[in-house]
Amino acid sequence: MRDVKPVKVVLLGAGTVGSQVARVFLEQSAEFESRSGRPLELVGIAVRDLEKERPGIDKALLTNDPMGLVTRGDIDIVVEVIGGLEPARGLILAAVKHGASVVTANKALLAEYGDVIFRAAEASGVDVYYEAAVAGAIPIIRPLRESLVGDEITAVTGIVNGTTNYILEQMTSHGVAYGDVLLEAQKLGYAEADPTADVEGFDAAAKAAILASLAFHSQVRLTDVSREGITSVTDGDIAAAADMDCVVKLLARCELSESGTISIGVHPTMISNKHPLAGINGAQNAIFIESRYAGELMFMGPGAGGAPTASAVLGDVVTAARNRVRGTFAPGGSAYLTRGITPAQEERSRYFVSLLVDDEPGVLAQVAAVFAGRGVSLQAVRQGEDASGLARLNVVTHVARNGDVVQTIADLEQLSRVHAGIKIMRVEGA
Ligand code: NAP
Ligand code: HSE
C-alpha cells in the first residue's frame, strides 16, 4: 500500500510574499502531491499580529509563536518569509536542529550567516533552499548551484533590485520625482519593510554576496561588497547618460580578478543601450553571467512582488518535499575555497566624471593634465554650458584603477577653476 504520510509544512510570515505562498499552496496542493509523491500539508502559519485581516487564510492555522511551531518535532519543511536577521536566524537554526528542511527568501540573513546555516543543515542532513532570495522569480540560484557547477564563472553582473530599477526607469522615462516613485514601489509590494535597504543598495549587495559565493565557491559576506545606493542619482546624471546613449542602472558586479580575488560592488552605473541589461525595466531583474565554457548567459524575469516570489519559494518547497520523500538532501553552499576580496582602490572600471569649471581658455588642458598625472586615460570629453554661466565638462575614462580616479578627483578639487560638486559614476558596456 502507498505511504500517504503527508509532508508537513509551516510558514513563518504571511506578508507580501507569505500571503501569496499560502494562497498558491492551497490552489496547487493536488499538483504538488503529484509532483512530490506525497500530499503536502500546511499545518501552521506564524505572524506577528493575530488580529490582522488575512483573506483566504484559515485563522486556525495562525500563531504568534513561531519558535513553538518550528520545534514541534514533526515538521518536514519550514518556509521562512519573515525577513531580517532575528528572529529569522534563530528560527531557521532551531528548525534545522529539529530535523526540518528550510526554504527561505531572506537574502539579508544568508549574506551574513549563510555559511553557519549551511553547515548546520549539512550536519542535520536537511535541505536549505533559497531561490527567492535573489531576483524574485528568476531561477538563478539553482543554475549556479547545479547547472553551471561544471563550468568556471568569471563574472556575474546583475540588476537584482526591483524597487530601484522601477524608480530609475520611472525617473528616466517619465521624469517622475524620486519620492513619488518610491511610494508607488512600496504600494506594489516591491520594497523591503525598510526601503532604505533597497535605495541604499544593501538589498542588492546581499544578493551580490550570495551570487558571488556560489559563482566563485568562496564565502562572500555583505561587508565585503562595496556599495552605493541610488539616492544621489540626479536628473542631470540621467540626462548625461542619455547623451552618451546609456541609461543609469543600479548594477551588482562580481568579477574574478587576474590574481583570483573577488571584486564585488553595487553601484549606480551608466550602461550602454547596446548592453542586454540596459533594456531591463520596471521591477524586472536580470543576471548576466560570463563563463569560461558556456560563454555568456542571461537570466531575466520578475524580480520582486508577492506572486512571482511565491513561485520561487514554492519551487523550493516541492523540491525539498521530493528530497524528503526520497530520504535525501542537497548541499546548500559550495564555498570550498578561500579567496580574498579585491580592495576597493584596486577595482577597475570605466568612469564618468562630471565637473563644473570656469569657461576660460586653458581649463580643459589643465583638467586633462590632472587625469594624465594620475595615469587615467580619457576616452571622451564633452563640454556644455551650465545655467550658472560656467562650463560643464563630462569626461569618460578608459578602464582605470579606482584608487587613481579617486586621487584624480581629489587633485581636481584643489584647482581654483574647478567648482565644488564633482560627480562620478561607473560606466559599463560599449
Ligand atoms: P513583509 O510583507 O514585511 O512580511 C513579513 C511577515 O513576517 C508578516 O506577515 C509579519 O507578520 C511576519 N513577521 C514579522 N516578524 C515576525 C515575528 N517576530 N514573528 C512572526 N511573524 C513575524 O515582508 P515580505 O515583503 O513578504 O518579505 C519577506 C521576505 O522575503 C524578506 O526576507 C524579503 O527580503 C524577501 N523577499 C521579498 C520580496 C518582495 O518582493 N517583497 C521578494 C523576494 C524576497 P504580520 O503580518 O503580523 O506583520
Ligand atoms: N525589495 C526587493 C526588490 C524584493 O525590490 O528587489 C526582491 O528581493
Tab-separated table of C-alpha atoms and ligand atoms in Angstrom:
chain	number	residue	atom	x	y	z
A	1	MET	CA	0.000	0.000	0.000
A	2	ARG	CA	1.219	3.571	-0.818
A	3	ASP	CA	2.593	5.505	2.155
A	4	VAL	CA	0.391	8.606	2.365
A	5	LYS	CA	2.031	10.271	5.348
A	6	PRO	CA	1.886	13.974	4.396
A	7	VAL	CA	4.889	16.253	4.145
A	8	LYS	CA	4.170	18.796	6.887
A	9	VAL	CA	4.978	22.414	6.048
A	10	VAL	CA	4.910	25.524	8.236
A	11	LEU	CA	5.045	29.090	7.032
A	12	LEU	CA	6.806	31.818	9.022
A	13	GLY	CA	5.383	35.164	7.837
A	14	ALA	CA	2.251	35.974	5.848
A	15	GLY	CA	3.084	39.410	4.447
A	16	THR	CA	3.648	40.329	0.779
A	17	VAL	CA	5.368	37.028	-0.014
A	18	GLY	CA	3.953	34.714	2.681
A	19	SER	CA	0.311	35.527	1.895
A	20	GLN	CA	0.919	34.564	-1.750
A	21	VAL	CA	2.793	31.406	-0.749
A	22	ALA	CA	-0.229	30.378	1.352
A	23	ARG	CA	-2.675	31.172	-1.476
A	24	VAL	CA	-0.780	29.298	-4.220
A	25	PHE	CA	-0.021	26.409	-1.835
A	26	LEU	CA	-3.743	25.833	-1.351
A	27	GLU	CA	-4.566	26.355	-5.054
A	28	GLN	CA	-1.906	23.916	-6.227
A	29	SER	CA	-1.955	21.283	-3.481
A	30	ALA	CA	-3.192	18.443	-5.739
A	31	GLU	CA	-0.444	19.216	-8.281
A	32	PHE	CA	2.190	19.425	-5.560
A	33	GLU	CA	1.185	15.961	-4.332
A	34	SER	CA	1.639	14.533	-7.844
A	35	ARG	CA	4.948	16.358	-8.331
A	36	SER	CA	6.495	15.373	-4.999
A	37	GLY	CA	4.978	11.929	-4.427
A	38	ARG	CA	3.100	12.733	-1.203
A	39	PRO	CA	0.442	15.181	-0.037
A	40	LEU	CA	1.842	18.469	1.251
A	41	GLU	CA	0.016	19.831	4.270
A	42	LEU	CA	0.283	23.410	5.556
A	43	VAL	CA	-0.006	22.885	9.306
A	44	GLY	CA	0.748	26.335	10.722
A	45	ILE	CA	1.467	29.967	9.876
A	46	ALA	CA	3.370	32.281	12.217
A	47	VAL	CA	2.668	36.015	12.122
A	48	ARG	CA	3.219	38.966	14.442
A	49	ASP	CA	-0.331	40.324	14.549
A	50	LEU	CA	-3.101	37.755	15.009
A	51	GLU	CA	-5.844	40.370	14.557
A	52	LYS	CA	-4.865	41.474	11.032
A	53	GLU	CA	-7.303	40.614	8.197
A	54	ARG	CA	-5.786	37.848	6.043
A	55	PRO	CA	-8.194	36.918	3.236
A	56	GLY	CA	-8.009	33.248	2.205
A	57	ILE	CA	-6.015	32.184	5.272
A	58	ASP	CA	-7.650	29.834	7.778
A	59	LYS	CA	-7.407	31.616	11.168
A	60	ALA	CA	-6.997	28.247	12.898
A	61	LEU	CA	-3.550	27.925	11.295
A	62	LEU	CA	-2.268	31.209	12.740
A	63	THR	CA	0.048	31.571	15.714
A	64	ASN	CA	2.302	34.308	17.039
A	65	ASP	CA	4.693	31.708	18.459
A	66	PRO	CA	6.995	30.826	15.537
A	67	MET	CA	9.505	29.035	17.803
A	68	GLY	CA	6.758	26.736	19.099
A	69	LEU	CA	5.882	25.913	15.502
A	70	VAL	CA	9.398	25.049	14.282
A	71	THR	CA	10.250	22.975	17.362
A	72	ARG	CA	7.121	20.790	17.273
A	73	GLY	CA	9.310	17.905	16.146
A	74	ASP	CA	7.023	16.632	13.367
A	75	ILE	CA	7.656	19.375	10.765
A	76	ASP	CA	9.266	18.459	7.441
A	77	ILE	CA	9.691	21.891	5.834
A	78	VAL	CA	9.881	25.358	7.380
A	79	VAL	CA	9.319	28.258	4.974
A	80	GLU	CA	10.834	31.452	6.362
A	81	VAL	CA	9.456	34.679	4.832
A	82	ILE	CA	9.672	36.957	7.868
A	83	GLY	CA	12.856	38.697	6.714
A	84	GLY	CA	15.667	40.360	8.688
A	85	LEU	CA	18.331	38.755	10.866
A	86	GLU	CA	16.437	37.935	14.070
A	87	PRO	CA	14.268	36.078	14.884
A	88	ALA	CA	14.722	34.515	11.400
A	89	ARG	CA	18.237	33.185	12.118
A	90	GLY	CA	17.293	31.587	15.456
A	91	LEU	CA	14.131	30.074	13.954
A	92	ILE	CA	15.976	28.562	10.987
A	93	LEU	CA	18.718	27.090	13.166
A	94	ALA	CA	16.096	25.657	15.543
A	95	ALA	CA	14.162	24.202	12.598
A	96	VAL	CA	17.289	22.532	11.213
A	97	LYS	CA	18.187	21.188	14.653
A	98	HIS	CA	14.706	19.660	14.855
A	99	GLY	CA	15.213	17.909	11.512
A	100	ALA	CA	13.213	20.197	9.219
A	101	SER	CA	14.369	21.338	5.783
A	102	VAL	CA	14.279	25.082	5.242
A	103	VAL	CA	13.120	27.276	2.378
A	104	THR	CA	13.909	30.966	2.776
A	105	ALA	CA	13.697	34.177	0.725
A	106	ASN	CA	15.916	36.001	3.206
A	107	LYS	CA	18.981	37.399	1.403
A	108	ALA	CA	19.961	39.676	4.300
A	109	LEU	CA	20.258	36.630	6.561
A	110	LEU	CA	22.088	34.428	4.028
A	111	ALA	CA	24.595	37.162	3.172
A	112	GLU	CA	25.507	37.342	6.849
A	113	TYR	CA	25.043	33.801	8.153
A	114	GLY	CA	24.759	31.600	5.050
A	115	ASP	CA	27.821	29.517	5.943
A	116	VAL	CA	26.587	28.896	9.508
A	117	ILE	CA	23.142	27.836	8.270
A	118	PHE	CA	24.527	25.565	5.510
A	119	ARG	CA	26.869	23.855	7.988
A	120	ALA	CA	24.039	23.291	10.465
A	121	ALA	CA	21.804	21.878	7.698
A	122	GLU	CA	24.579	19.585	6.452
A	123	ALA	CA	25.121	18.303	9.999
A	124	SER	CA	21.392	17.557	10.368
A	125	GLY	CA	21.042	16.082	6.869
A	126	VAL	CA	18.372	18.552	5.738
A	127	ASP	CA	17.947	20.947	2.806
A	128	VAL	CA	18.293	24.711	2.693
A	129	TYR	CA	16.795	26.156	-0.491
A	130	TYR	CA	16.755	29.897	-1.219
A	131	GLU	CA	15.846	30.511	-4.856
A	132	ALA	CA	13.647	33.502	-3.924
A	133	ALA	CA	16.464	35.233	-2.052
A	134	VAL	CA	17.972	36.555	-5.299
A	135	ALA	CA	15.997	38.113	-8.150
A	136	GLY	CA	12.482	37.030	-7.135
A	137	ALA	CA	11.009	34.529	-9.593
A	138	ILE	CA	14.122	34.136	-11.762
A	139	PRO	CA	15.827	30.743	-11.457
A	140	ILE	CA	19.417	31.782	-10.740
A	141	ILE	CA	20.446	30.000	-7.532
A	142	ARG	CA	19.741	26.552	-8.976
A	143	PRO	CA	21.556	27.298	-12.283
A	144	LEU	CA	24.618	28.446	-10.321
A	145	ARG	CA	24.392	25.665	-7.748
A	146	GLU	CA	23.707	22.866	-10.240
A	147	SER	CA	23.605	23.627	-13.974
A	148	LEU	CA	26.822	25.687	-14.111
A	149	VAL	CA	28.754	23.858	-11.409
A	150	GLY	CA	30.836	22.143	-14.135
A	151	ASP	CA	31.901	25.483	-15.641
A	152	GLU	CA	34.193	28.288	-14.469
A	153	ILE	CA	32.346	31.547	-13.937
A	154	THR	CA	34.415	34.693	-14.460
A	155	ALA	CA	31.857	37.463	-13.889
A	156	VAL	CA	28.272	37.987	-12.781
A	157	THR	CA	26.589	41.326	-13.488
A	158	GLY	CA	23.020	41.900	-12.421
A	159	ILE	CA	20.083	44.179	-11.939
A	160	VAL	CA	18.959	42.471	-8.737
A	161	ASN	CA	16.737	45.026	-7.033
A	162	GLY	CA	13.271	45.599	-8.456
A	163	THR	CA	12.472	48.695	-6.379
A	164	THR	CA	15.465	50.706	-7.564
A	165	ASN	CA	15.117	49.512	-11.151
A	166	TYR	CA	11.481	50.619	-11.086
A	167	ILE	CA	12.423	54.014	-9.598
A	168	LEU	CA	15.264	54.646	-12.081
A	169	GLU	CA	13.091	53.671	-15.039
A	170	GLN	CA	10.249	55.957	-13.946
A	171	MET	CA	12.717	58.829	-13.434
A	172	THR	CA	14.266	58.141	-16.884
A	173	SER	CA	11.167	57.542	-18.994
A	174	HIS	CA	8.585	59.716	-17.271
A	175	GLY	CA	10.619	62.284	-15.330
A	176	VAL	CA	8.748	61.278	-12.146
A	177	ALA	CA	10.195	62.561	-8.859
A	178	TYR	CA	12.182	60.048	-6.810
A	179	GLY	CA	9.980	60.235	-3.668
A	180	ASP	CA	6.728	59.663	-5.597
A	181	VAL	CA	8.086	56.558	-7.347
A	182	LEU	CA	9.381	55.075	-4.102
A	183	LEU	CA	5.879	55.325	-2.589
A	184	GLU	CA	4.471	53.585	-5.668
A	185	ALA	CA	7.101	50.801	-5.407
A	186	GLN	CA	6.129	50.291	-1.756
A	187	LYS	CA	2.420	50.065	-2.677
A	188	LEU	CA	3.220	47.488	-5.354
A	189	GLY	CA	4.941	45.290	-2.737
A	190	TYR	CA	8.441	45.547	-4.273
A	191	ALA	CA	10.181	47.409	-1.451
A	192	GLU	CA	11.645	45.879	1.710
A	193	ALA	CA	9.966	46.589	5.072
A	194	ASP	CA	12.575	49.355	5.447
A	195	PRO	CA	13.053	50.696	1.888
A	196	THR	CA	16.476	52.072	2.882
A	197	ALA	CA	17.666	48.524	2.198
A	198	ASP	CA	16.588	48.966	-1.427
A	199	VAL	CA	17.519	52.566	-2.217
A	200	GLU	CA	20.876	52.491	-0.394
A	201	GLY	CA	21.885	49.256	-2.136
A	202	PHE	CA	22.001	46.925	0.910
A	203	ASP	CA	19.455	44.519	-0.616
A	204	ALA	CA	21.380	44.330	-3.907
A	205	ALA	CA	24.665	43.971	-2.002
A	206	ALA	CA	23.302	40.997	-0.026
A	207	LYS	CA	22.177	39.365	-3.287
A	208	ALA	CA	25.567	40.079	-4.877
A	209	ALA	CA	27.278	38.363	-1.919
A	210	ILE	CA	25.071	35.266	-2.353
A	211	LEU	CA	25.692	35.138	-6.122
A	212	ALA	CA	29.458	35.582	-5.732
A	213	SER	CA	29.662	32.891	-3.027
A	214	LEU	CA	28.047	30.388	-5.395
A	215	ALA	CA	29.779	31.551	-8.580
A	216	PHE	CA	33.310	31.653	-7.131
A	217	HIS	CA	32.961	28.892	-4.484
A	218	SER	CA	34.152	31.157	-1.687
A	219	GLN	CA	32.107	32.693	1.134
A	220	VAL	CA	31.412	36.379	0.450
A	221	ARG	CA	29.614	38.497	3.037
A	222	LEU	CA	27.621	41.698	2.852
A	223	THR	CA	30.511	43.619	4.420
A	224	ASP	CA	32.797	42.530	1.526
A	225	VAL	CA	30.635	44.357	-1.014
A	226	SER	CA	31.476	47.968	-1.901
A	227	ARG	CA	28.114	49.699	-2.032
A	228	GLU	CA	26.423	52.875	-3.238
A	229	GLY	CA	22.655	53.400	-3.498
A	230	ILE	CA	20.585	55.474	-5.894
A	231	THR	CA	19.700	58.375	-3.595
A	232	SER	CA	22.397	60.587	-5.123
A	233	VAL	CA	21.362	59.901	-8.751
A	234	THR	CA	20.055	63.155	-10.262
A	235	ASP	CA	18.059	64.118	-13.347
A	236	GLY	CA	21.364	65.578	-14.610
A	237	ASP	CA	23.065	62.150	-14.364
A	238	ILE	CA	20.187	60.531	-16.228
A	239	ALA	CA	20.357	63.209	-18.963
A	240	ALA	CA	24.158	62.869	-19.222
A	241	ALA	CA	23.762	59.100	-19.597
A	242	ALA	CA	21.179	59.563	-22.360
A	243	ASP	CA	23.591	61.938	-24.102
A	244	MET	CA	26.116	59.066	-24.206
A	245	ASP	CA	23.473	56.550	-25.419
A	246	CYS	CA	23.431	54.980	-21.940
A	247	VAL	CA	20.922	54.502	-19.110
A	248	VAL	CA	21.565	54.599	-15.366
A	249	LYS	CA	21.010	51.250	-13.609
A	250	LEU	CA	21.897	50.013	-10.136
A	251	LEU	CA	24.293	47.214	-11.104
A	252	ALA	CA	25.703	44.469	-8.924
A	253	ARG	CA	29.009	43.354	-10.390
A	254	CYS	CA	31.068	40.376	-9.173
A	255	GLU	CA	34.227	39.507	-11.036
A	256	LEU	CA	37.283	37.304	-10.602
A	257	SER	CA	40.468	39.355	-10.839
A	258	GLU	CA	43.562	38.012	-12.610
A	259	SER	CA	45.080	37.147	-9.234
A	260	GLY	CA	41.953	35.181	-8.218
A	261	THR	CA	40.485	37.708	-5.776
A	262	ILE	CA	36.818	38.673	-5.987
A	263	SER	CA	35.887	42.228	-7.000
A	264	ILE	CA	32.377	42.869	-5.815
A	265	GLY	CA	30.293	46.024	-5.717
A	266	VAL	CA	26.875	47.572	-6.145
A	267	HIS	CA	26.887	50.979	-7.832
A	268	PRO	CA	24.640	53.213	-9.927
A	269	THR	CA	26.215	52.697	-13.342
A	270	MET	CA	25.819	54.208	-16.797
A	271	ILE	CA	25.296	51.233	-19.069
A	272	SER	CA	25.349	51.351	-22.857
A	273	ASN	CA	21.965	50.896	-24.532
A	274	LYS	CA	23.648	48.157	-26.582
A	275	HIS	CA	24.176	46.001	-23.470
A	276	PRO	CA	21.386	43.429	-22.825
A	277	LEU	CA	20.956	44.705	-19.251
A	278	ALA	CA	20.058	48.218	-20.468
A	279	GLY	CA	16.593	47.116	-21.632
A	280	ILE	CA	15.548	45.588	-18.283
A	281	ASN	CA	12.806	47.859	-16.945
A	282	GLY	CA	10.317	48.191	-14.099
A	283	ALA	CA	10.618	45.609	-11.327
A	284	GLN	CA	12.211	43.169	-13.767
A	285	ASN	CA	15.628	41.797	-12.786
A	286	ALA	CA	18.318	40.202	-14.930
A	287	ILE	CA	21.605	38.463	-14.312
A	288	PHE	CA	24.284	38.343	-16.983
A	289	ILE	CA	26.847	35.573	-16.497
A	290	GLU	CA	30.209	35.240	-18.205
A	291	SER	CA	31.766	31.793	-18.016
A	292	ARG	CA	34.753	30.025	-19.487
A	293	TYR	CA	32.950	27.258	-21.369
A	294	ALA	CA	29.305	28.282	-21.786
A	295	GLY	CA	30.226	31.863	-22.684
A	296	GLU	CA	27.587	34.498	-21.934
A	297	LEU	CA	24.163	33.691	-20.441
A	298	MET	CA	21.370	35.976	-19.330
A	299	PHE	CA	18.507	35.190	-16.950
A	300	MET	CA	15.648	37.662	-16.699
A	301	GLY	CA	12.154	37.992	-15.241
A	302	PRO	CA	10.115	39.464	-12.387
A	303	GLY	CA	12.480	40.337	-9.546
A	304	ALA	CA	10.031	41.348	-6.828
A	305	GLY	CA	6.384	41.182	-5.780
A	306	GLY	CA	4.308	38.639	-3.874
A	307	ALA	CA	3.182	36.143	-6.514
A	308	PRO	CA	6.447	35.983	-8.543
A	309	THR	CA	8.435	35.461	-5.348
A	310	ALA	CA	5.943	32.833	-4.156
A	311	SER	CA	6.609	30.935	-7.396
A	312	ALA	CA	10.295	30.614	-6.485
A	313	VAL	CA	9.527	29.756	-2.851
A	314	LEU	CA	7.088	27.007	-3.834
A	315	GLY	CA	9.502	25.572	-6.410
A	316	ASP	CA	11.864	25.106	-3.476
A	317	VAL	CA	9.112	23.651	-1.283
A	318	VAL	CA	8.244	20.993	-3.874
A	319	THR	CA	11.961	20.214	-4.420
A	320	ALA	CA	12.558	19.893	-0.670
A	321	ALA	CA	9.434	17.698	-0.398
A	322	ARG	CA	10.699	15.431	-3.201
A	323	ASN	CA	14.020	15.065	-1.371
A	324	ARG	CA	12.169	14.336	1.835
A	325	VAL	CA	10.087	11.622	0.166
A	326	ARG	CA	13.270	10.042	-1.229
A	327	GLY	CA	15.246	10.440	2.000
A	328	THR	CA	17.921	12.665	0.521
A	329	PHE	CA	19.122	16.278	0.753
A	330	ALA	CA	21.209	18.673	-1.353
A	331	PRO	CA	24.213	20.800	-0.328
A	332	GLY	CA	23.275	24.435	0.393
A	333	GLY	CA	26.519	26.212	-0.428
A	334	SER	CA	29.663	25.423	-2.359
A	335	ALA	CA	32.279	27.554	-0.632
A	336	TYR	CA	35.276	25.205	-0.597
A	337	LEU	CA	37.821	27.958	-1.465
A	338	THR	CA	39.028	30.977	0.491
A	339	ARG	CA	39.501	33.780	-1.993
A	340	GLY	CA	40.441	37.314	-0.972
A	341	ILE	CA	38.332	40.360	-1.789
A	342	THR	CA	39.871	42.916	-4.160
A	343	PRO	CA	40.459	46.142	-2.161
A	344	ALA	CA	38.151	48.968	-3.339
A	345	GLN	CA	41.057	51.071	-4.619
A	346	GLU	CA	42.242	48.183	-6.823
A	347	GLU	CA	38.850	47.737	-8.544
A	348	ARG	CA	38.921	48.553	-12.233
A	349	SER	CA	36.176	50.207	-14.281
A	350	ARG	CA	35.488	52.956	-16.778
A	351	TYR	CA	34.274	56.133	-15.095
A	352	PHE	CA	32.088	59.099	-15.966
A	353	VAL	CA	33.289	62.290	-14.262
A	354	SER	CA	31.231	65.484	-14.442
A	355	LEU	CA	32.593	68.816	-13.286
A	356	LEU	CA	31.686	72.497	-13.406
A	357	VAL	CA	34.594	74.670	-14.480
A	358	ASP	CA	35.232	78.325	-15.361
A	359	ASP	CA	34.554	78.820	-19.050
A	360	GLU	CA	38.062	80.109	-19.831
A	361	PRO	CA	40.924	79.206	-22.193
A	362	GLY	CA	43.293	76.575	-20.799
A	363	VAL	CA	40.885	74.992	-18.292
A	364	LEU	CA	40.274	71.885	-20.382
A	365	ALA	CA	44.029	71.360	-20.821
A	366	GLN	CA	44.550	71.794	-17.069
A	367	VAL	CA	41.849	69.237	-16.246
A	368	ALA	CA	43.210	66.762	-18.827
A	369	ALA	CA	46.697	67.152	-17.319
A	370	VAL	CA	45.379	66.167	-13.868
A	371	PHE	CA	43.880	62.931	-15.267
A	372	ALA	CA	47.133	62.206	-17.128
A	373	GLY	CA	49.166	62.915	-13.992
A	374	ARG	CA	47.359	60.060	-12.208
A	375	GLY	CA	47.679	57.715	-15.180
A	376	VAL	CA	43.951	57.871	-16.009
A	377	SER	CA	43.400	57.805	-19.751
A	378	LEU	CA	40.453	59.685	-21.268
A	379	GLN	CA	38.108	58.109	-23.791
A	380	ALA	CA	35.785	61.061	-24.408
A	381	VAL	CA	35.249	64.629	-23.245
A	382	ARG	CA	32.127	66.723	-23.834
A	383	GLN	CA	31.686	70.342	-22.944
A	384	GLY	CA	28.306	72.020	-22.450
A	385	GLU	CA	27.011	75.203	-20.897
A	386	ASP	CA	25.545	75.334	-17.432
A	387	ALA	CA	22.693	77.645	-16.371
A	388	SER	CA	25.135	79.354	-13.991
A	389	GLY	CA	27.312	80.546	-16.899
A	390	LEU	CA	30.043	78.027	-16.051
A	391	ALA	CA	31.071	75.206	-18.383
A	392	ARG	CA	30.010	71.587	-17.672
A	393	LEU	CA	32.744	69.087	-18.554
A	394	ASN	CA	31.614	65.464	-18.886
A	395	VAL	CA	34.555	63.085	-19.118
A	396	VAL	CA	34.568	59.316	-19.733
A	397	THR	CA	37.754	57.447	-18.875
A	398	HIS	CA	39.164	54.236	-20.269
A	399	VAL	CA	39.329	51.362	-17.745
A	400	ALA	CA	41.126	52.784	-14.714
A	401	ARG	CA	42.084	51.776	-11.202
A	402	ASN	CA	39.528	53.113	-8.705
A	403	GLY	CA	42.264	54.465	-6.412
A	404	ASP	CA	43.742	56.522	-9.292
A	405	VAL	CA	40.336	58.004	-10.152
A	406	VAL	CA	39.700	58.906	-6.505
A	407	GLN	CA	43.121	60.636	-6.388
A	408	THR	CA	42.327	62.445	-9.631
A	409	ILE	CA	39.107	63.829	-8.133
A	410	ALA	CA	41.000	64.952	-5.027
A	411	ASP	CA	43.539	66.757	-7.266
A	412	LEU	CA	40.788	68.366	-9.362
A	413	GLU	CA	39.124	69.661	-6.192
A	414	GLN	CA	42.293	71.661	-5.484
A	415	LEU	CA	42.046	73.615	-8.759
A	416	SER	CA	40.598	77.116	-8.338
A	417	ARG	CA	38.865	76.964	-11.731
A	418	VAL	CA	37.051	73.707	-10.867
A	419	HIS	CA	33.906	74.259	-8.787
A	420	ALA	CA	32.544	72.136	-5.915
A	421	GLY	CA	30.328	69.115	-6.591
A	422	ILE	CA	32.327	66.802	-8.869
A	423	LYS	CA	30.154	63.839	-9.858
A	424	ILE	CA	31.498	60.373	-10.605
A	425	MET	CA	29.751	57.232	-11.861
A	426	ARG	CA	30.894	53.882	-13.272
A	427	VAL	CA	30.349	53.080	-16.969
A	428	GLU	CA	29.682	49.589	-18.416
A	429	GLY	CA	29.280	48.289	-21.940
A	430	ALA	CA	30.323	49.696	-25.303
B	1	NAP	P1	6.537	41.608	4.856
B	1	NAP	O1	5.444	41.957	3.901
B	1	NAP	O2	7.035	42.668	5.781
B	1	NAP	O3	6.021	40.331	5.702
B	1	NAP	C1	6.690	39.883	6.852
B	1	NAP	C2	5.800	38.864	7.560
B	1	NAP	O4	6.507	38.328	8.660
B	1	NAP	C3	4.490	39.453	8.105
B	1	NAP	O5	3.440	38.567	7.919
B	1	NAP	C4	4.783	39.596	9.616
B	1	NAP	O6	3.629	39.466	10.419
B	1	NAP	C5	5.702	38.435	9.826
B	1	NAP	N1	6.577	38.653	10.987
B	1	NAP	C6	7.450	39.651	11.196
B	1	NAP	N2	8.083	39.481	12.367
B	1	NAP	C7	7.594	38.347	12.910
B	1	NAP	C8	7.833	37.645	14.120
B	1	NAP	N3	8.722	38.068	15.005
B	1	NAP	N4	7.142	36.502	14.347
B	1	NAP	C9	6.237	36.052	13.448
B	1	NAP	N5	5.959	36.668	12.281
B	1	NAP	C10	6.629	37.799	12.020
B	1	NAP	O7	7.829	41.067	4.082
B	1	NAP	P2	7.875	40.442	2.607
B	1	NAP	O8	7.988	41.540	1.598
B	1	NAP	O9	6.848	39.407	2.460
B	1	NAP	O10	9.339	39.790	2.637
B	1	NAP	C11	9.587	38.592	3.331
B	1	NAP	C12	10.968	38.062	2.963
B	1	NAP	O11	11.006	37.808	1.567
B	1	NAP	C13	12.127	39.025	3.230
B	1	NAP	O12	13.263	38.280	3.583
B	1	NAP	C14	12.338	39.692	1.884
B	1	NAP	O13	13.662	40.175	1.715
B	1	NAP	C15	12.072	38.517	0.967
B	1	NAP	N6	11.687	38.859	-0.393
B	1	NAP	C16	10.694	39.765	-0.617
B	1	NAP	C17	10.309	40.044	-1.913
B	1	NAP	C18	9.221	41.054	-2.235
B	1	NAP	O14	9.041	41.359	-3.410
B	1	NAP	N7	8.506	41.563	-1.239
B	1	NAP	C19	10.941	39.385	-2.982
B	1	NAP	C20	11.952	38.448	-2.713
B	1	NAP	C21	12.313	38.189	-1.411
B	1	NAP	P3	2.418	40.492	10.366
B	1	NAP	O15	1.713	40.201	9.050
B	1	NAP	O16	1.580	40.143	11.530
B	1	NAP	O17	3.013	41.862	10.414
B	2	HSE	N1	12.895	44.644	-2.212
B	2	HSE	C1	13.384	43.691	-3.160
B	2	HSE	C2	13.448	44.335	-4.526
B	2	HSE	C3	12.474	42.493	-3.198
B	2	HSE	O1	12.925	45.446	-4.703
B	2	HSE	O2	14.032	43.754	-5.430
B	2	HSE	C4	13.031	41.362	-4.005
B	2	HSE	O3	14.115	40.774	-3.362
